[in-house]
Amino acid sequence: MASMGFIVALSLLALAPLCFCGKTNGGGYLYPQFYDHSCPKAREIVKKVVAKAVAKEPRMAASLLRLHFHDCFVKGCDASILLDSTGTIVSEKGSNPNRNSARGFEVLDEIKAEIEKECPHTVSCADIMAVAARDSTVLTGGPSWEVPLGRRDSRGASRSGSNNDIPAPNNTFRTILTKFKRQGLSIVDLVALSGSHTIGNARCTSFRQRLYNQSGNGQPDYTLDKSYAAKLRANCPRSGGDQNLFFLDFVSPIKFDNSYFKNLLAYKGLLSSDEVLFTKNAATRELVKKYAYKQELFFQQFAKSMIKMGNISPLTANRGEIRKNCRKVNT
């Protein structure tokens, strides 16, 4: 009889959806149902505002996804990137990875304002960012996942952390992998999350050295396709044009798919940090090939890796606060 009960329990378990809950190093749990009673319309509001913003400007999807990434890599997923500078806070918005490039803050302001009207002082800016990143992925054709929730917002920022911990386009493969491992992310997470460069843009200044002087010898990067490099040079001169924008994935720039990985196989990755995944390491090369040949594998791993990244050192329980305005700490 006991064994029968065990079988019934197992069969019920098989029917239950996967729970993407995670114990965090803050001592609390994140789980998708966190606001089901306190703010049931929260996710709906995020989705509506993000959809409107992306319809108006497709590039916004990549911008919101990138904000979540740049937030999580600095002190954890705590919305520290959203804080403006004050007498006591030096904003991360002015760091090298974010200055003149991090964007989407007004979209998050709009979401926060609507949610505050619906359920004041309940939903954190950090959770809004995590849901907006998922919705941006889905809206552009990518995979969906249940977003674990329950993060709280930081009361400070770290510009030095932003400068040092976020992988840079010209970092070596080893440096990039080290920065991922420092966050508890694996080599598989590195390749899958890099696939977010299937949407969005990069500035001329972030890859110019590949076109003209990759190794300090006055020669272009030999791992960059020559015809592709010639096209890039037309709008990215040796000097000037720093802010000129280029698609990270020129094949399908506003569609979340696996063409980013196909581009790497053809030596047409835009950033050095993209192409090194194919040229500098045997394990990442195999993953690039795998995702280039089978989009479904990429989508499955991307969803898993986004959940894992969203779980980096969140503030939970009574740590941090729920900001009323994402740009400033509560007074």
Short mmCIF file of C-alpha atoms in Angstrom, two decimals:
data_model
loop_
_atom_site.label_atom_id
_atom_site.label_comp_id
_atom_site.label_asym_id
_atom_site.label_seq_id
_atom_site.Cartn_x
_atom_site.Cartn_y
_atom_site.Cartn_z
CA MET A 1 0.00 0.00 0.00
CA ALA A 2 2.81 2.36 0.91
CA SER A 3 4.47 1.62 -2.42
CA MET A 4 1.20 2.41 -4.21
CA GLY A 5 1.13 5.80 -2.49
CA PHE A 6 4.71 6.36 -3.60
CA ILE A 7 3.77 5.57 -7.22
CA VAL A 8 0.82 7.99 -7.08
CA ALA A 9 3.08 10.67 -5.64
CA LEU A 10 5.62 10.05 -8.40
CA SER A 11 2.98 10.26 -11.12
CA LEU A 12 1.67 13.53 -9.68
CA LEU A 13 5.23 14.83 -9.63
CA ALA A 14 5.60 13.94 -13.30
CA LEU A 15 2.59 16.12 -14.12
CA ALA A 16 3.82 19.09 -12.06
CA PRO A 17 5.56 21.90 -13.95
CA LEU A 18 9.26 22.34 -13.38
CA CYS A 19 9.81 24.64 -10.44
CA PHE A 20 12.53 27.14 -11.19
CA CYS A 21 12.93 28.08 -7.56
CA GLY A 22 16.38 28.57 -6.23
CA LYS A 23 18.01 28.88 -2.86
CA THR A 24 20.11 31.99 -3.02
CA ASN A 25 23.23 32.91 -1.14
CA GLY A 26 21.17 35.64 0.54
CA GLY A 27 19.43 32.97 2.60
CA GLY A 28 16.05 33.36 0.88
CA TYR A 29 14.26 31.71 -2.02
CA LEU A 30 13.26 33.10 -5.38
CA TYR A 31 10.15 31.56 -6.93
CA PRO A 32 7.87 32.52 -9.85
CA GLN A 33 4.71 32.86 -7.73
CA PHE A 34 6.22 35.46 -5.36
CA TYR A 35 3.71 38.22 -6.31
CA ASP A 36 0.69 36.04 -7.07
CA HIS A 37 -1.20 37.40 -4.06
CA SER A 38 0.53 40.72 -3.32
CA CYS A 39 0.55 42.02 -6.94
CA PRO A 40 -1.11 39.58 -9.34
CA LYS A 41 -1.05 42.03 -12.28
CA ALA A 42 2.68 42.79 -12.03
CA ARG A 43 3.82 40.48 -14.84
CA GLU A 44 0.98 41.62 -17.08
CA ILE A 45 2.01 45.27 -16.62
CA VAL A 46 5.67 44.50 -17.43
CA LYS A 47 4.66 42.59 -20.56
CA LYS A 48 2.36 45.36 -21.79
CA VAL A 49 4.88 48.19 -21.37
CA VAL A 50 7.78 46.16 -22.83
CA ALA A 51 5.64 45.14 -25.85
CA LYS A 52 4.74 48.79 -26.50
CA ALA A 53 8.39 49.89 -26.23
CA VAL A 54 9.68 47.12 -28.53
CA ALA A 55 6.92 47.79 -31.10
CA LYS A 56 8.04 51.43 -31.14
CA GLU A 57 11.76 50.57 -31.30
CA PRO A 58 12.77 46.92 -31.90
CA ARG A 59 16.29 47.62 -30.56
CA MET A 60 14.80 48.14 -27.09
CA ALA A 61 14.46 44.37 -26.58
CA ALA A 62 18.24 43.94 -26.68
CA SER A 63 18.74 47.02 -24.50
CA LEU A 64 16.50 45.64 -21.72
CA LEU A 65 18.12 42.20 -21.91
CA ARG A 66 21.57 43.80 -21.65
CA LEU A 67 20.57 45.92 -18.64
CA HIS A 68 19.67 42.76 -16.68
CA PHE A 69 23.02 41.20 -17.63
CA HIS A 70 25.01 44.32 -16.68
CA ASP A 71 23.10 44.53 -13.41
CA CYS A 72 23.58 40.91 -12.35
CA PHE A 73 27.35 40.93 -12.99
CA VAL A 74 27.85 43.77 -10.49
CA LYS A 75 26.99 42.94 -6.87
CA GLY A 76 24.27 40.53 -8.06
CA CYS A 77 20.80 41.12 -9.54
CA ASP A 78 19.83 44.05 -7.32
CA ALA A 79 18.96 46.90 -9.73
CA SER A 80 22.12 48.79 -8.70
CA ILE A 81 22.60 49.78 -12.37
CA LEU A 82 19.42 51.88 -12.24
CA LEU A 83 20.60 54.25 -9.49
CA ASP A 84 21.53 57.78 -10.53
CA SER A 85 24.53 59.52 -8.95
CA THR A 86 23.94 61.44 -5.73
CA GLY A 87 26.19 62.91 -3.04
CA THR A 88 26.79 59.38 -1.72
CA ILE A 89 26.27 57.17 -4.80
CA VAL A 90 28.54 57.01 -7.86
CA SER A 91 26.24 55.63 -10.55
CA GLU A 92 27.16 52.56 -12.58
CA LYS A 93 25.65 54.35 -15.59
CA GLY A 94 28.96 56.23 -15.98
CA SER A 95 31.17 53.12 -16.10
CA ASN A 96 33.05 52.13 -19.27
CA PRO A 97 30.62 49.32 -20.23
CA ASN A 98 27.54 51.52 -19.65
CA ARG A 99 28.48 55.09 -20.60
CA ASN A 100 26.80 56.14 -23.87
CA SER A 101 25.49 52.60 -24.31
CA ALA A 102 23.26 51.37 -21.46
CA ARG A 103 19.68 52.35 -22.29
CA GLY A 104 16.06 51.45 -21.58
CA PHE A 105 15.88 53.25 -18.23
CA GLU A 106 12.75 55.20 -19.24
CA VAL A 107 10.93 51.95 -20.10
CA LEU A 108 11.69 50.59 -16.62
CA ASP A 109 10.55 53.92 -15.10
CA GLU A 110 7.22 53.56 -16.91
CA ILE A 111 6.76 49.96 -15.73
CA LYS A 112 7.63 50.90 -12.15
CA ALA A 113 5.20 53.87 -12.14
CA GLU A 114 2.33 51.66 -13.37
CA ILE A 115 3.11 48.91 -10.88
CA GLU A 116 3.35 51.42 -8.01
CA LYS A 117 -0.17 52.61 -8.86
CA GLU A 118 -1.44 49.03 -8.87
CA CYS A 119 0.36 47.81 -5.73
CA PRO A 120 2.56 50.39 -3.99
CA HIS A 121 5.88 49.41 -2.41
CA THR A 122 5.59 45.74 -3.35
CA VAL A 123 7.49 44.84 -6.55
CA SER A 124 11.24 45.43 -6.74
CA CYS A 125 13.04 47.11 -9.63
CA ALA A 126 15.37 44.07 -9.76
CA ASP A 127 12.40 41.75 -10.41
CA ILE A 128 10.97 44.13 -13.02
CA MET A 129 14.32 43.96 -14.87
CA ALA A 130 14.37 40.15 -14.77
CA VAL A 131 10.82 39.87 -16.16
CA ALA A 132 11.47 42.58 -18.79
CA ALA A 133 14.54 40.62 -20.00
CA ARG A 134 12.45 37.47 -20.42
CA ASP A 135 9.63 39.35 -22.18
CA SER A 136 12.13 41.04 -24.52
CA THR A 137 13.49 37.62 -25.50
CA VAL A 138 10.02 36.19 -26.17
CA LEU A 139 8.82 39.25 -28.12
CA THR A 140 11.71 38.90 -30.57
CA GLY A 141 11.09 35.19 -31.18
CA GLY A 142 13.22 33.60 -28.46
CA PRO A 143 12.43 31.07 -25.74
CA SER A 144 10.32 31.66 -22.65
CA TRP A 145 10.94 30.61 -19.06
CA GLU A 146 9.36 31.10 -15.67
CA VAL A 147 11.21 33.93 -13.93
CA PRO A 148 11.97 33.25 -10.25
CA LEU A 149 11.02 36.35 -8.24
CA GLY A 150 11.58 37.82 -4.79
CA ARG A 151 14.69 39.95 -5.32
CA ARG A 152 15.01 43.22 -3.46
CA ASP A 153 16.78 46.41 -4.50
CA SER A 154 20.22 47.57 -3.37
CA ARG A 155 20.86 50.79 -1.48
CA GLY A 156 24.15 51.39 -3.29
CA ALA A 157 26.03 50.98 -6.57
CA SER A 158 29.55 50.02 -7.59
CA ARG A 159 31.11 51.80 -10.54
CA SER A 160 34.41 49.99 -9.95
CA GLY A 161 32.54 46.66 -10.01
CA SER A 162 30.89 47.69 -13.26
CA ASN A 163 34.27 48.61 -14.77
CA ASN A 164 35.98 45.41 -13.59
CA ASP A 165 33.38 42.63 -13.58
CA ILE A 166 31.43 43.04 -16.84
CA PRO A 167 33.13 41.24 -19.75
CA ALA A 168 34.45 43.69 -22.35
CA PRO A 169 34.37 43.24 -26.16
CA ASN A 170 38.18 43.19 -26.39
CA ASN A 171 38.84 40.95 -23.36
CA THR A 172 40.73 37.72 -24.04
CA PHE A 173 38.77 34.47 -23.95
CA ARG A 174 40.44 33.54 -20.65
CA THR A 175 39.46 36.86 -19.03
CA ILE A 176 35.86 36.53 -20.21
CA LEU A 177 35.59 32.97 -18.89
CA THR A 178 37.11 34.04 -15.56
CA LYS A 179 34.53 36.83 -15.22
CA PHE A 180 31.72 34.33 -15.85
CA LYS A 181 33.13 31.76 -13.43
CA ARG A 182 33.46 34.43 -10.76
CA GLN A 183 29.68 34.76 -10.94
CA GLY A 184 29.16 31.01 -10.62
CA LEU A 185 28.45 30.65 -14.35
CA SER A 186 29.96 27.86 -16.46
CA ILE A 187 31.55 27.69 -19.89
CA VAL A 188 28.16 26.45 -21.21
CA ASP A 189 26.43 29.50 -19.70
CA LEU A 190 29.06 31.73 -21.33
CA VAL A 191 28.31 30.43 -24.83
CA ALA A 192 24.52 30.33 -24.39
CA LEU A 193 24.27 33.82 -22.88
CA SER A 194 26.58 35.24 -25.56
CA GLY A 195 23.86 34.11 -27.97
CA SER A 196 21.82 37.10 -26.79
CA HIS A 197 23.94 38.97 -29.34
CA THR A 198 21.52 37.59 -31.92
CA ILE A 199 19.70 40.92 -31.36
CA GLY A 200 20.94 44.44 -30.73
CA ASN A 201 23.73 46.74 -31.83
CA ALA A 202 27.33 47.56 -30.99
CA ARG A 203 29.23 50.80 -31.48
CA CYS A 204 32.19 51.20 -33.84
CA THR A 205 34.43 51.90 -30.85
CA SER A 206 33.79 48.41 -29.44
CA PHE A 207 35.30 46.54 -32.42
CA ARG A 208 37.44 49.09 -34.32
CA GLN A 209 40.69 47.40 -33.29
CA ARG A 210 39.60 44.25 -35.20
CA LEU A 211 39.43 46.23 -38.42
CA TYR A 212 42.77 48.02 -38.21
CA ASN A 213 45.11 46.90 -35.46
CA GLN A 214 44.07 43.76 -33.62
CA SER A 215 47.44 42.75 -32.16
CA GLY A 216 49.32 46.03 -32.17
CA ASN A 217 51.00 45.23 -35.51
CA GLY A 218 48.80 47.43 -37.71
CA GLN A 219 47.00 44.38 -39.12
CA PRO A 220 43.27 43.52 -38.99
CA ASP A 221 42.03 40.50 -37.03
CA TYR A 222 42.76 37.42 -39.16
CA THR A 223 39.70 35.68 -37.66
CA LEU A 224 37.38 38.28 -39.23
CA ASP A 225 36.03 37.50 -42.70
CA LYS A 226 37.70 39.90 -45.18
CA SER A 227 34.59 40.87 -47.13
CA TYR A 228 32.63 41.45 -43.91
CA ALA A 229 35.52 43.55 -42.53
CA ALA A 230 35.51 45.70 -45.69
CA LYS A 231 31.79 46.44 -45.23
CA LEU A 232 32.34 47.36 -41.59
CA ARG A 233 35.21 49.73 -42.45
CA ALA A 234 32.86 51.80 -44.62
CA ASN A 235 31.10 53.10 -41.49
CA CYS A 236 33.76 52.51 -38.85
CA PRO A 237 36.82 54.58 -39.85
CA ARG A 238 40.20 54.55 -38.12
CA SER A 239 39.20 57.66 -36.21
CA GLY A 240 35.83 59.32 -35.68
CA GLY A 241 32.42 57.66 -35.86
CA ASP A 242 32.85 56.10 -32.42
CA GLN A 243 29.09 55.98 -31.80
CA ASN A 244 28.13 54.59 -35.23
CA LEU A 245 25.91 51.54 -34.68
CA PHE A 246 26.22 48.10 -36.26
CA PHE A 247 24.02 45.03 -35.92
CA LEU A 248 25.59 42.33 -33.74
CA ASP A 249 23.89 39.77 -36.01
CA PHE A 250 23.65 41.22 -39.52
CA VAL A 251 21.58 38.27 -40.83
CA SER A 252 18.48 38.69 -38.62
CA PRO A 253 19.21 41.68 -36.37
CA ILE A 254 15.84 41.97 -34.65
CA LYS A 255 14.96 38.26 -34.50
CA PHE A 256 16.07 36.12 -31.59
CA ASP A 257 17.39 32.99 -33.32
CA ASN A 258 20.62 31.01 -33.74
CA SER A 259 22.05 32.94 -36.71
CA TYR A 260 24.56 34.55 -34.30
CA PHE A 261 26.25 31.14 -34.00
CA LYS A 262 26.10 30.53 -37.76
CA ASN A 263 27.86 33.88 -38.22
CA LEU A 264 30.66 32.76 -35.88
CA LEU A 265 31.19 29.64 -38.02
CA ALA A 266 31.65 31.95 -41.03
CA TYR A 267 34.08 34.23 -39.09
CA LYS A 268 31.48 36.99 -39.15
CA GLY A 269 31.08 37.62 -35.43
CA LEU A 270 31.14 41.39 -34.88
CA LEU A 271 32.94 41.60 -31.55
CA SER A 272 36.22 39.92 -30.69
CA SER A 273 34.47 38.54 -27.57
CA ASP A 274 32.00 36.79 -29.89
CA GLU A 275 34.43 35.27 -32.39
CA VAL A 276 36.83 33.96 -29.71
CA LEU A 277 34.11 31.48 -28.69
CA PHE A 278 34.77 29.73 -32.01
CA THR A 279 38.50 30.31 -32.39
CA LYS A 280 40.14 30.10 -28.95
CA ASN A 281 38.69 27.09 -27.10
CA ALA A 282 37.77 23.56 -28.17
CA ALA A 283 34.84 23.21 -25.74
CA THR A 284 33.21 26.51 -26.73
CA ARG A 285 33.85 25.77 -30.42
CA GLU A 286 31.80 22.56 -30.13
CA LEU A 287 28.98 24.41 -28.35
CA VAL A 288 28.94 27.12 -31.04
CA LYS A 289 28.62 24.40 -33.69
CA LYS A 290 25.91 22.61 -31.75
CA TYR A 291 23.81 25.76 -31.35
CA ALA A 292 24.41 26.78 -34.98
CA TYR A 293 23.04 23.44 -36.20
CA LYS A 294 20.17 23.12 -33.72
CA GLN A 295 18.34 26.23 -32.57
CA GLU A 296 16.20 24.28 -30.09
CA LEU A 297 19.31 23.26 -28.11
CA PHE A 298 20.39 26.90 -27.92
CA PHE A 299 16.92 28.03 -26.80
CA GLN A 300 16.74 25.38 -24.06
CA GLN A 301 20.17 26.26 -22.68
CA PHE A 302 19.60 30.01 -22.98
CA ALA A 303 16.50 29.75 -20.77
CA LYS A 304 18.39 27.68 -18.17
CA SER A 305 21.37 30.04 -18.19
CA MET A 306 19.14 33.14 -17.84
CA ILE A 307 17.50 31.64 -14.75
CA LYS A 308 20.95 30.86 -13.35
CA MET A 309 22.25 34.36 -14.10
CA GLY A 310 19.13 35.89 -12.54
CA ASN A 311 19.97 34.00 -9.36
CA ILE A 312 23.35 35.71 -8.81
CA SER A 313 23.52 37.08 -5.24
CA PRO A 314 20.02 38.56 -4.99
CA LEU A 315 19.02 40.49 -1.91
CA THR A 316 16.16 38.62 -0.21
CA ALA A 317 14.20 38.55 3.06
CA ASN A 318 14.98 41.81 4.90
CA ARG A 319 18.12 42.72 2.96
CA GLY A 320 17.92 45.75 0.66
CA GLU A 321 14.61 47.48 0.03
CA ILE A 322 11.75 47.86 -2.45
CA ARG A 323 12.52 51.18 -4.13
CA LYS A 324 9.61 53.52 -4.87
CA ASN A 325 11.60 55.04 -7.73
CA CYS A 326 14.14 52.80 -9.49
CA ARG A 327 16.59 55.70 -9.91
CA LYS A 328 17.02 56.50 -6.22
CA VAL A 329 17.08 54.81 -2.84
CA ASN A 330 14.16 55.38 -0.49
CA THR A 331 14.48 58.22 2.00
#
